[in-house]
Short mmCIF file of C-alpha atoms in Angstrom, two decimals:
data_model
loop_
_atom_site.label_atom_id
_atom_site.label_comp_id
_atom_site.label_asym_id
_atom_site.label_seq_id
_atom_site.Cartn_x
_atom_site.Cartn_y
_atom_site.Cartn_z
CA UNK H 1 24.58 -74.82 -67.79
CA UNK H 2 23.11 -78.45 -68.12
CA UNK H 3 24.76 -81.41 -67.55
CA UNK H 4 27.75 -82.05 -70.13
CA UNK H 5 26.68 -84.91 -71.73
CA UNK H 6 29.96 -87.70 -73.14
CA UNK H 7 30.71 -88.17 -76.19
CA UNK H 8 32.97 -91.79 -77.12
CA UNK H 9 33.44 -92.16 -80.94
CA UNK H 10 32.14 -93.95 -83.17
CA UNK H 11 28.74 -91.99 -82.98
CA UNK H 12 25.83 -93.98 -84.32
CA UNK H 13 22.78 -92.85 -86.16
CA UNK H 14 21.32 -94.14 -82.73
CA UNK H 15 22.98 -92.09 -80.36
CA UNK H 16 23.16 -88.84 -82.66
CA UNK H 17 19.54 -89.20 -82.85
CA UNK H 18 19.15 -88.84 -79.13
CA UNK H 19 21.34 -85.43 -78.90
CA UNK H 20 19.18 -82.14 -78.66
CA UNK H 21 19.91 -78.77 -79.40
CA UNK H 22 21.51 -76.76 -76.57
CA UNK H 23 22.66 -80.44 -75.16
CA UNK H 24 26.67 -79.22 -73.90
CA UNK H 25 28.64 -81.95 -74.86
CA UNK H 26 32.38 -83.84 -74.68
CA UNK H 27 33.53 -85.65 -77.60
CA UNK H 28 36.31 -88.08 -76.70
CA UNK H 29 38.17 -90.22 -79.21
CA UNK H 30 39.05 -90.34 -82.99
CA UNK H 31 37.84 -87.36 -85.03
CA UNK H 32 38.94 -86.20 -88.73
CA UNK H 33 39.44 -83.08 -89.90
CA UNK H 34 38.41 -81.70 -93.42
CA UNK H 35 37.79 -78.14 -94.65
CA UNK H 36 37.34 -76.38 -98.09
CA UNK H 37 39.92 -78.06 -99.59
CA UNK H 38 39.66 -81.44 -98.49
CA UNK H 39 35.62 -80.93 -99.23
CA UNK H 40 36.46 -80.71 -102.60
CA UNK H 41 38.95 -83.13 -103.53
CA UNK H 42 36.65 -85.89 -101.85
CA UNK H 43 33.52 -84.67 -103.65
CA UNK H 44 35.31 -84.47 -107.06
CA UNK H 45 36.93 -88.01 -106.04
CA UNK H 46 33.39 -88.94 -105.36
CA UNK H 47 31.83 -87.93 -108.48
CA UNK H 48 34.84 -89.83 -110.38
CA UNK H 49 33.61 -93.10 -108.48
CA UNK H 50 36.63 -93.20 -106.31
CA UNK H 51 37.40 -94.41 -102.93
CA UNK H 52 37.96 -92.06 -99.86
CA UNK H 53 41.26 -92.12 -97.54
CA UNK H 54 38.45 -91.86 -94.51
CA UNK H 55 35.69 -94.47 -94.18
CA UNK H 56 33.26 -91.93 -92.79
CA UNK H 57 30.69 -93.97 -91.60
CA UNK H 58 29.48 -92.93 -87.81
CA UNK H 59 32.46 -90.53 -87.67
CA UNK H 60 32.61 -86.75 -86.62
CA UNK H 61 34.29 -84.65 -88.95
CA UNK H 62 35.85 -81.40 -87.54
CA UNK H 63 35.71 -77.87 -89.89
CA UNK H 64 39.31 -77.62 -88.83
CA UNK H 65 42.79 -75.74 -89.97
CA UNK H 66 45.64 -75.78 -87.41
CA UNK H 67 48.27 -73.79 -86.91
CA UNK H 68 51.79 -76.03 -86.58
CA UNK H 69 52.38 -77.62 -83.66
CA UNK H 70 55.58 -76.34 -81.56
CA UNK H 71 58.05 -78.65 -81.16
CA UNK H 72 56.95 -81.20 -78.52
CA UNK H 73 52.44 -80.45 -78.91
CA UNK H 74 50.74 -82.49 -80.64
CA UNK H 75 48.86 -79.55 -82.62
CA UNK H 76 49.41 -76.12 -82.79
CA UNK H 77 46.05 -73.79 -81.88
CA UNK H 78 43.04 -75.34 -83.02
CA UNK H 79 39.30 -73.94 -82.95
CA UNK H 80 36.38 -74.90 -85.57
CA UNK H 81 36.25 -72.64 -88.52
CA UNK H 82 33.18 -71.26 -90.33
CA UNK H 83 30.74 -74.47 -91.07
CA UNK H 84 28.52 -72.86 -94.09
CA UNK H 85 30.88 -72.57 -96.53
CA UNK H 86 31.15 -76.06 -96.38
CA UNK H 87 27.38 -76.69 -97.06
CA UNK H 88 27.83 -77.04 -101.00
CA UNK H 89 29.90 -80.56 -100.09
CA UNK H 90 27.96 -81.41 -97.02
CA UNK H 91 24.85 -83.24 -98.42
CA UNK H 92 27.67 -85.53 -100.18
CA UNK H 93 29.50 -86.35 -97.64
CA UNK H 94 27.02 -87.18 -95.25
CA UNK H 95 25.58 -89.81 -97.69
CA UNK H 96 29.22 -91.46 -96.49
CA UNK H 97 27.62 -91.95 -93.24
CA UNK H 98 29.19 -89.21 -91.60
CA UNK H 99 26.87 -88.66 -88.29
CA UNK H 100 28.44 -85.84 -86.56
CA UNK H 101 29.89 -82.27 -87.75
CA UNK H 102 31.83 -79.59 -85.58
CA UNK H 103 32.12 -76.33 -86.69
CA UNK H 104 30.60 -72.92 -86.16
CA UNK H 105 27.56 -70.74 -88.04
CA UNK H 106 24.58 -71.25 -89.74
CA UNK H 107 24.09 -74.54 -91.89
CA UNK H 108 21.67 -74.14 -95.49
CA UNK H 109 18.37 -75.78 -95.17
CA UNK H 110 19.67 -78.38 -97.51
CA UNK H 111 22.27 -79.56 -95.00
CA UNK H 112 19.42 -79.48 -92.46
CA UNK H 113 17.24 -81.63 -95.06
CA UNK H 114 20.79 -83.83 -95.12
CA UNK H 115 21.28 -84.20 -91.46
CA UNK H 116 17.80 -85.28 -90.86
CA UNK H 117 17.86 -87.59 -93.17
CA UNK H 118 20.42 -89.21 -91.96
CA UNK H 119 20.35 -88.67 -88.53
CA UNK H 120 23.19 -86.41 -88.01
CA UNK H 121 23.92 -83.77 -85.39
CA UNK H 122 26.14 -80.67 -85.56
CA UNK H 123 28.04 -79.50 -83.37
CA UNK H 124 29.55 -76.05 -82.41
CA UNK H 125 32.71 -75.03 -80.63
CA UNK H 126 33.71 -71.78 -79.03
CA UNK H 127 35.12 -69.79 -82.00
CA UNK H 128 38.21 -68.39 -81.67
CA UNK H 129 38.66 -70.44 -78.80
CA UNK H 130 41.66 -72.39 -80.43
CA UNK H 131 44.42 -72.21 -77.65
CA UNK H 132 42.32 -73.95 -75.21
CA UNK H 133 40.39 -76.46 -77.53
CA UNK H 134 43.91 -77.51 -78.77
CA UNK H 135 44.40 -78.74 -74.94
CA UNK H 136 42.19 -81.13 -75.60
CA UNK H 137 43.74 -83.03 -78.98
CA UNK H 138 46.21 -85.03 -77.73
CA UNK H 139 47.04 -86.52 -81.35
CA UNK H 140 47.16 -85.10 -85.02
CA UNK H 141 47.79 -87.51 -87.45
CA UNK H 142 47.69 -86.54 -91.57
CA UNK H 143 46.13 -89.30 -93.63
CA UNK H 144 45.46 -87.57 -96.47
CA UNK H 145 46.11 -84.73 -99.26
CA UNK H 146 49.37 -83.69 -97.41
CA UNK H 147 49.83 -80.85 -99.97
CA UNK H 148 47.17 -79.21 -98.90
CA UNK H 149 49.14 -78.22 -95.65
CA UNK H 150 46.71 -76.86 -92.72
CA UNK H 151 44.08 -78.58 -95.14
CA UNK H 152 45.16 -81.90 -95.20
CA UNK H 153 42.64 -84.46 -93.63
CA UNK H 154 44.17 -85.69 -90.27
CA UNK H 155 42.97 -87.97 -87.16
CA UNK H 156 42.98 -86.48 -84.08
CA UNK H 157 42.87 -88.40 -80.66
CA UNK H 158 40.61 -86.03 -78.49
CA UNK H 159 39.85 -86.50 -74.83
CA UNK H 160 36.95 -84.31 -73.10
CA UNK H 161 37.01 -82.01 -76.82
CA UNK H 162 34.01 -79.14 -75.70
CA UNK H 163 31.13 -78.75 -77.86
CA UNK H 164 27.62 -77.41 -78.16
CA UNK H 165 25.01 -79.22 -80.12
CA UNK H 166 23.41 -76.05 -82.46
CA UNK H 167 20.93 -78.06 -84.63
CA UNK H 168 19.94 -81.48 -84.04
CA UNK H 169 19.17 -84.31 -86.12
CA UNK H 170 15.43 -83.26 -86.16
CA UNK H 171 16.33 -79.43 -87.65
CA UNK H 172 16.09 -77.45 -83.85
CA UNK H 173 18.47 -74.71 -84.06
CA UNK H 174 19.89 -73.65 -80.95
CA UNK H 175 21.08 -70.45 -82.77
CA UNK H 176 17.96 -69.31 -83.38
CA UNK H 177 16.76 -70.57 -79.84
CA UNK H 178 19.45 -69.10 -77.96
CA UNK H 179 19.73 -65.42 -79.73
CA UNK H 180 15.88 -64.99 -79.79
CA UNK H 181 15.25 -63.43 -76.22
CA UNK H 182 17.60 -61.01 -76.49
CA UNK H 183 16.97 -59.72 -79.74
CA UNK H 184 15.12 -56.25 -79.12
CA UNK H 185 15.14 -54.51 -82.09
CA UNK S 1 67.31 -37.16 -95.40
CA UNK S 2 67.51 -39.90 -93.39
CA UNK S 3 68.40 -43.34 -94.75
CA UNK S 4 67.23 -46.71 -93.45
CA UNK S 5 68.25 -50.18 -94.36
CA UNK S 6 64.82 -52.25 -95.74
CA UNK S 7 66.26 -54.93 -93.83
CA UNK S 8 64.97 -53.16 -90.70
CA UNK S 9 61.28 -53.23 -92.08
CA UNK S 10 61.78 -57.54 -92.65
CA UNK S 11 62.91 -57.72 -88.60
CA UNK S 12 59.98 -54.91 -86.86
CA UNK S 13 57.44 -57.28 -89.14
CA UNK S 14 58.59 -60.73 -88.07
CA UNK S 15 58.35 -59.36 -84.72
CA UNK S 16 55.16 -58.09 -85.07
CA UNK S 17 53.74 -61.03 -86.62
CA UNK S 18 54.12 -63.11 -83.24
CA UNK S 19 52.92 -60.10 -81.05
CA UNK S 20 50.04 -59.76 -83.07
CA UNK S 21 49.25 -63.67 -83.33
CA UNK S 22 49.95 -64.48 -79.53
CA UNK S 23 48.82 -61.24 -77.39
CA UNK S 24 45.45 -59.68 -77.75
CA UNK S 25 45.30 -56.04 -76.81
CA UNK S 26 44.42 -54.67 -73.83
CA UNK S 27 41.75 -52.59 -74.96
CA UNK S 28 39.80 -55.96 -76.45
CA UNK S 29 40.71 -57.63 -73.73
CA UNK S 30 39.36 -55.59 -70.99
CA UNK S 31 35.99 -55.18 -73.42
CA UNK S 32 35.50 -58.76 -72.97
CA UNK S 33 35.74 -59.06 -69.12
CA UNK S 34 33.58 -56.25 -69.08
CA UNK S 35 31.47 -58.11 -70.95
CA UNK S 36 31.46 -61.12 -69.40
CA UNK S 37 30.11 -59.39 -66.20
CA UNK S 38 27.73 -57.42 -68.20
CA UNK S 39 26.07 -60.18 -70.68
CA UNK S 40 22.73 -61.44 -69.54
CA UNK S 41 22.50 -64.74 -71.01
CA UNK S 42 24.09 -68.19 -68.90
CA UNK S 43 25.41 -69.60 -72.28
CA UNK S 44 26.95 -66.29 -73.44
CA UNK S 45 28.64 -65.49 -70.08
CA UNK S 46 30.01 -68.99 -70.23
CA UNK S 47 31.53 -68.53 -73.96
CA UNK S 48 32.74 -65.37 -73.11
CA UNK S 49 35.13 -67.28 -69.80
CA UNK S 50 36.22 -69.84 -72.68
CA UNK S 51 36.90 -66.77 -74.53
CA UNK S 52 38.85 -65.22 -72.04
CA UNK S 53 40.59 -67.85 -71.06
CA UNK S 54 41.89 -68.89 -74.32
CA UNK S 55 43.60 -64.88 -74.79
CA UNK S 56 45.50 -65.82 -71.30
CA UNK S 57 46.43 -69.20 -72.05
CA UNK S 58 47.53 -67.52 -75.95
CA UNK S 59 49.82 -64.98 -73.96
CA UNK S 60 51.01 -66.86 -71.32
CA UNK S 61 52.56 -70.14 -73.29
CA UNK S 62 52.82 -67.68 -76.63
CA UNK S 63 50.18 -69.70 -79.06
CA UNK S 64 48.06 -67.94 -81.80
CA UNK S 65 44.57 -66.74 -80.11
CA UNK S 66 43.08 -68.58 -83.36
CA UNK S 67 44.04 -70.60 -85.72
CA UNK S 68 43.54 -68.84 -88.47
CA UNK S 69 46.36 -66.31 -87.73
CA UNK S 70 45.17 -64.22 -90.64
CA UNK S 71 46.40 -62.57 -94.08
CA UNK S 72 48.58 -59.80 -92.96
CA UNK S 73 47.55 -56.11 -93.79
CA UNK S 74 50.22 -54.22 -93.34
CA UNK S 75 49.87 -50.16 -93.23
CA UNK S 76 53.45 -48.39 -93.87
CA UNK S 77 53.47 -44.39 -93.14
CA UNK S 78 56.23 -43.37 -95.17
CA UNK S 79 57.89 -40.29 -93.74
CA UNK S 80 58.92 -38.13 -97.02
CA UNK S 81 62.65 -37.56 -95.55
CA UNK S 82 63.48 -41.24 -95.52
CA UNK S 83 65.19 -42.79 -98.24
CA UNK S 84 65.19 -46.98 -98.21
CA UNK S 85 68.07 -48.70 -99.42
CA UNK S 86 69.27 -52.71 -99.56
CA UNK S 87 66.02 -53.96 -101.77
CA UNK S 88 62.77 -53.26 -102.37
CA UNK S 89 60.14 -52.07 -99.74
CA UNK S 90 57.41 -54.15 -100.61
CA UNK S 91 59.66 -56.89 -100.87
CA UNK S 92 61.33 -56.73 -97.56
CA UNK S 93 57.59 -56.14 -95.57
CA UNK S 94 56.60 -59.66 -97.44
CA UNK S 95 60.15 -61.49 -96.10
CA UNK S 96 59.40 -60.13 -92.99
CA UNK S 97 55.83 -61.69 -92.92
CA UNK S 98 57.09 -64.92 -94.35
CA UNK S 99 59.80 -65.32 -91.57
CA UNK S 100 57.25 -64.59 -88.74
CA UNK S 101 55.05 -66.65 -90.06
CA UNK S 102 57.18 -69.82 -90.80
CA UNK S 103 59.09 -69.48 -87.63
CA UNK S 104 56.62 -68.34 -85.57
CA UNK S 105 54.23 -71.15 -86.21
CA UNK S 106 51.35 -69.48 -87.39
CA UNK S 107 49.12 -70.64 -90.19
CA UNK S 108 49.69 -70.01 -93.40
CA UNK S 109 46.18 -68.91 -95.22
CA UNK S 110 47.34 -67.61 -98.37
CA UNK S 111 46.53 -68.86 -101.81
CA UNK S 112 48.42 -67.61 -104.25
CA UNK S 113 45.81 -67.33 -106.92
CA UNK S 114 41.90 -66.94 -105.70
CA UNK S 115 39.87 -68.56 -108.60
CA UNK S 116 41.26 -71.30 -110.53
CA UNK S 117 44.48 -73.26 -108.57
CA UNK S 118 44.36 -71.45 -104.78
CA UNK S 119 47.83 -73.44 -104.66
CA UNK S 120 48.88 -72.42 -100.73
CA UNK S 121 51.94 -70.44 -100.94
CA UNK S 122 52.88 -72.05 -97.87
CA UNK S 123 54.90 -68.79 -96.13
CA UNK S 124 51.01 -66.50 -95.53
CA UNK S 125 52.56 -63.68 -98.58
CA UNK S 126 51.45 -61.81 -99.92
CA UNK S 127 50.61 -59.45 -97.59
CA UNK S 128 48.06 -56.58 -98.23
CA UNK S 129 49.95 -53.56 -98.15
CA UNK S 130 48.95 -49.91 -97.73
CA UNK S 131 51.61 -46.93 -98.39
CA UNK S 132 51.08 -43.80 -97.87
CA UNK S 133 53.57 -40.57 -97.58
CA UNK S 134 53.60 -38.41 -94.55
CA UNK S 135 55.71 -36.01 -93.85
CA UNK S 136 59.05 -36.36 -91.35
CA UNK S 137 61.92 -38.87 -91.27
CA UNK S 138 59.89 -41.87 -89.57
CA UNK S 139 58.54 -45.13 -90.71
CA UNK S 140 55.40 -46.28 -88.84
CA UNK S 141 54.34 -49.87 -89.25
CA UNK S 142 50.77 -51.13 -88.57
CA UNK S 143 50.20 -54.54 -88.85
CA UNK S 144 46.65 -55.85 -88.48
CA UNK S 145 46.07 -59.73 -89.13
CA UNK S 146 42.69 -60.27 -90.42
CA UNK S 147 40.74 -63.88 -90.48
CA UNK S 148 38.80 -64.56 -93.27
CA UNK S 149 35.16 -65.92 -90.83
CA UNK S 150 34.54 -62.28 -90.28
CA UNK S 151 36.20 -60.60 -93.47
CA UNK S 152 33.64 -62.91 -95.26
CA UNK S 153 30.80 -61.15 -93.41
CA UNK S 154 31.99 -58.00 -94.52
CA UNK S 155 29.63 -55.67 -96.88
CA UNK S 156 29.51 -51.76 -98.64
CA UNK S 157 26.38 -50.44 -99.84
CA UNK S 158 26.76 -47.72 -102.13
CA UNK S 159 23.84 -45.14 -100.51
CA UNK S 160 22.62 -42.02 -102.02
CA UNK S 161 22.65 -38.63 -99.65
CA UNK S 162 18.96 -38.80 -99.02
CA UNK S 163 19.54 -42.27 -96.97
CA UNK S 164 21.04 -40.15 -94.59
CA UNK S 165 22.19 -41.34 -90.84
CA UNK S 166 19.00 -43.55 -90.76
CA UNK S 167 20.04 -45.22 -93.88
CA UNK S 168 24.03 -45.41 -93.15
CA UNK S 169 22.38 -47.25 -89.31
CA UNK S 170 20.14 -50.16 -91.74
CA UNK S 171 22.80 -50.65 -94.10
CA UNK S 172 25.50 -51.45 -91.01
CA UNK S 173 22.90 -53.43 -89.13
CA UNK S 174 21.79 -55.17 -92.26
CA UNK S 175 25.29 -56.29 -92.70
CA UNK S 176 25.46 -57.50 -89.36
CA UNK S 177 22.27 -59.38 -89.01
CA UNK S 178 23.26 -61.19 -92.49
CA UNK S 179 26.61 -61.99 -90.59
CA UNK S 180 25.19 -63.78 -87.12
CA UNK S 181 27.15 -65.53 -85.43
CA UNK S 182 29.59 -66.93 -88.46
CA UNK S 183 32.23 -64.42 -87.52
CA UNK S 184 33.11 -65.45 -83.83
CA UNK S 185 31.22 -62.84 -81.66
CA UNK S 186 31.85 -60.76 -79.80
CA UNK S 187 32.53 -58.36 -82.93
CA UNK S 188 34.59 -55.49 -83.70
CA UNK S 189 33.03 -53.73 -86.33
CA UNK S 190 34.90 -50.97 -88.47
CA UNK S 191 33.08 -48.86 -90.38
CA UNK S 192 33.85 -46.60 -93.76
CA UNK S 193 31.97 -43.68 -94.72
CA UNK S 194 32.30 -41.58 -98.11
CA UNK S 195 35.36 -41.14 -100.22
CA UNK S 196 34.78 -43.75 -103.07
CA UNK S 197 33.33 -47.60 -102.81
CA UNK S 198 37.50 -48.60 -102.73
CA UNK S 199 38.64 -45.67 -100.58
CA UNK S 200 35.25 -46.64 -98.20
CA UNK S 201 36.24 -50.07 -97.39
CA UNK S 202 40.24 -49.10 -96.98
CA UNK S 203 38.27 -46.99 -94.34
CA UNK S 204 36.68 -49.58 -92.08
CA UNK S 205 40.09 -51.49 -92.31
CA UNK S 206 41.63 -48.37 -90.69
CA UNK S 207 39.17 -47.97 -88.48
CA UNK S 208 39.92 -51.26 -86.95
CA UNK S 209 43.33 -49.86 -85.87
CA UNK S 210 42.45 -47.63 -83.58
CA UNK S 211 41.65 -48.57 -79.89
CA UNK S 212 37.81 -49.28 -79.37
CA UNK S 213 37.74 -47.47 -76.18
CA UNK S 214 38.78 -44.08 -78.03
CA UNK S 215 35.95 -42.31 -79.83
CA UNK S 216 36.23 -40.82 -83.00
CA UNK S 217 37.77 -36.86 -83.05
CA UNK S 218 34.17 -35.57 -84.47
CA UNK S 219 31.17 -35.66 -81.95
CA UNK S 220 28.67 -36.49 -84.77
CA UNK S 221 30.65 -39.42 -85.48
CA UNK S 222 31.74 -40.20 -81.97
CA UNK S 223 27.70 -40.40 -81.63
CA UNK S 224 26.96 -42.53 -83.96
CA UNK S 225 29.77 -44.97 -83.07
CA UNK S 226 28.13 -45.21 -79.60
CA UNK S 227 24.66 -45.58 -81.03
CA UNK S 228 25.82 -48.67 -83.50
CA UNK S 229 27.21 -50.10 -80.77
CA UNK S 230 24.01 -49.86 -78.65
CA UNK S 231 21.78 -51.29 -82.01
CA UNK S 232 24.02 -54.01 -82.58
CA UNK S 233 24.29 -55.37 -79.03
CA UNK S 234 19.74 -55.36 -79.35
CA UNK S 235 20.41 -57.41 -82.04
CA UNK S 236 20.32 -61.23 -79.52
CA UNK S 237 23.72 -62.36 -81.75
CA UNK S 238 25.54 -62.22 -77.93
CA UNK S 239 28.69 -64.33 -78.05
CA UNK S 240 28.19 -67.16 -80.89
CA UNK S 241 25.20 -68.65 -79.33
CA UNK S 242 23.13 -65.49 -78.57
CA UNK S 243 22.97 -62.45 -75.81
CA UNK S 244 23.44 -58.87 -75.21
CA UNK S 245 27.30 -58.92 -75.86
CA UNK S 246 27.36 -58.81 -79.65
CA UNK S 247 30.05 -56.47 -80.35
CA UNK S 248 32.53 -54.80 -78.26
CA UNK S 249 33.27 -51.47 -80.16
CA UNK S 250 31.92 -50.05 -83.20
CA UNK S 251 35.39 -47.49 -84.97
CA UNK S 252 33.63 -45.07 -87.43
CA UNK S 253 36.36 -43.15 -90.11
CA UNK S 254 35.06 -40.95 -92.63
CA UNK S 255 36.38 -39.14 -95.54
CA UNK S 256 34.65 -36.20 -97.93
CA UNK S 257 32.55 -37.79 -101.32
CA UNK S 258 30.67 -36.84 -104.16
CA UNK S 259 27.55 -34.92 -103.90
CA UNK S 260 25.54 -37.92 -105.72
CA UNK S 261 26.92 -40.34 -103.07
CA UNK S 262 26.96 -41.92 -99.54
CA UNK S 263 28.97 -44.87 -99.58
CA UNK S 264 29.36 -47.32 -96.47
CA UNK S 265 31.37 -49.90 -95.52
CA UNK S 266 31.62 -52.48 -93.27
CA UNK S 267 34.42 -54.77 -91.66
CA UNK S 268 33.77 -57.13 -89.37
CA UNK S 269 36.55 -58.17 -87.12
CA UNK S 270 35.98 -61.40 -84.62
CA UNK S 271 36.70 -61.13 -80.50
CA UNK S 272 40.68 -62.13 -81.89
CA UNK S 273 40.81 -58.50 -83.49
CA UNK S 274 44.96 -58.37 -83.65
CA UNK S 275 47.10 -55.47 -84.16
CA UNK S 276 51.16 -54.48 -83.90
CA UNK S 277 52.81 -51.24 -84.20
CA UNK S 278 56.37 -50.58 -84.95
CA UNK S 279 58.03 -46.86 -85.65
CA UNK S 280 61.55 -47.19 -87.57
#
């Protein structure tokens, strides 16, 4: 494998726009979480003119549902969950500025329309993988939508987080790129 | 007759709940090294060692495999000598997911109603449950967690008898080619064939139960299985970000139909594919 390349949030439009697909990468810093449910408060919040708990501009957010965190960890197991059925939110929220996305599977072609317009980059970790990405969070924090329990939007202080860049900002997809050669049907 | 306290159901589930969360089984977890030494791509060999790695470190400080530790299905054989008493069956199988759930620290993925509130019941019930009555004086308990990535990518096709085993292949590969990567390869794929488009798809959850290194009893079957197996790993999916190690066992279970029909299911299970096993 190449050279992991590091990661220090904030990312800017700048530095996601240098990031290629197949680039191995580690994200250290402040991340957020959000999935379904948190996708579609904020977009309904959105569409009502409201204000969001998370100023997403140049921040990652992370496709992510914990389990609790024993007593003592800081989070409980913690790998990406399935990215596309986010994709009906994600041209919204990345007009907040958001400029990186960590998940797993495909994306539409209108979130690829959405990233390159705005010069974002997603990112893929191992799925599955959730007892040894948790070892790198070393902080989960809920800021918003509490009752949404594993839902809830959170901060989490990262350090060395592993991730794979799948389709960058100019539409390469390293899924298609990577399975390609050893399809031999 | 033999007479067993429900009770006894609630504390074999619990139990089972955290086996099935923290441990994968040995059978999945020997496919994977295999693979790992077999798959030909850098990238994939590298996802499978995270892969591997996260099973030991799930099993050796007891944490989920995944975060999403699943909505329970729960399979109850019923032996036709036992009598329950002290509550209600179904109710004491959904206590005993609740408690090893809550104090297990698992994630609780269960909405309570799919379409218009999804309001998180916040203890993972209720579970799926499947009775059925056997004969004898023994309760066996299968419980098989299942995350929703890969039961997503699930599919039937309703086929007609002239598809034949050609057909029954494209529909299953269809299914997984439509799936990709979304539901964290390495796969386990169960597969249902005939009965009715309901009794097809209980089929590929059963099929999921049984150990991927045991073939199926009937030799046309047990063929096929292999042969899915072999068309599936051709299909460059590999482990999340493409290879030769797309699945790691194809479990085929069949059951008699109607002459008009051939239906087939499909369930795809990620590399976390989680099961427990009790007898009362």
């Amino acid at each position: 494998m190449s050279e992991k390349i590091r990661i220090t949030t904030p990312l800017t439009e700048e530095q996601s726009r240098k990031l290629k697909a197949g680039d191995s990468v580690l994200i250290s810093g402040t991340i957020f979480s959000a999935r379904d449910a948190a996708h579609k408060v904020m977009t309904e919040a959105l569409a009502r003119g409201e204000k969001l708990p998370v100023d997403w501009q140049n921040q990652i957010v992370y496709y992510l549902g914990p389990t609790p965190a024993k007593p003592g960890d800081p989070i409980g197991s913690a790998g990406p969950t399935t990215s596309g059925r986010m994709d009906a939110y994600t041209p919204t929220m990345l007009e907040q500025g958001i400029k990186g996305m960590i998940g797993k599977g495909s994306r539409s072609k209108a979130v690829v329309d959405a990233m390159k317009k705005n010069g974002t980059t997603y990112f893929a970790a191992v799925g599955g993988a959730a007892a040894l990405i948790a070892k790198s969070v070393k902080k989960y924090e809920v800021l918003a939508y509490p009752e949404l329990g594993p839902e809830a939007v959170a901060a989490l202080t990262v350090v060395d987080f592993p991730a794979i860049v799948v389709i960058d900002s100019e539409g390469n997809d390293y899924y298609e790129v990577g399975q390609k050669p050893y399809r031999r049907l | 007759m033999r007479t067993i306290e429900v009770q006894e159901v609630t504390k074999a589930l619990a139990k089972m709940c955290l086996e099935a969360a923290y441990y994968l089984p040995e059978d999945i977890y020997a496919a994977l090294v295999k693979g790992k030494e077999t798959e030909e791509s850098p990238l994939g060999k590298d996802v499978l060692t995270q892969i591997i790695k996260n099973a030991d470190i799930a099993k050796s400080e007891d944490r989920p495999i995944c975060q999403d530790t699943g909505l329970a299905i729960v399979f109850v054989e019923v032996g036709q000598d036992v009598h329950f008493v002290g509550g209600d069956l179904e109710e004491a199988i959904n206590a005993g997911v609740a408690k090893g759930y809550v104090e297990g620290y698992l994630r609780k993925s269960v909405v309570g109603e799919p379409l218009f509130n999804r309001k998180n019941t916040t203890n993972n019930t209720p579970a799926v449950i499947y009775t059925s009555i056997v004969p004898g004086d023994k309760v066996k308990i299968k419980l098989a967690p299942k995350g929703f990535g890969s039961e997503n990518k699930g599919g039937i096709k309703m086929l007609v008898p002239a598809d034949g085993v050609e057909g029954v292949k494209k529909a299953v590969l269809d299914i997984i080619l439509h799936a990709g990567a979304n539901p964290c390869p390495p796969m386990v794929i169960g597969v249902g064939i005939g009965g009715t488009m309901d009794k097809a798809a209980q089929l590929s959850k059963k099929a999921l139960l049984r150990k991927i290194t045991k073939r199926n009893d009937h030799p046309e079957y047990a063929k096929l299985e292999t042969e899915l197996l072999e068309l599936i790993n051709k299909t460059g999916i590999g482990p999340q970000l493409g290879g030769t190690t797309s699945a790691l066992g194809v479990n085929v279970e069949w059951y008699p139909t109607h002459i008009a029909g051939l239906p087939v299911a499909v369930t795809i299970s990620c590399h976390a594919t989680r099961h427990a096993e009790a007898e009362l």
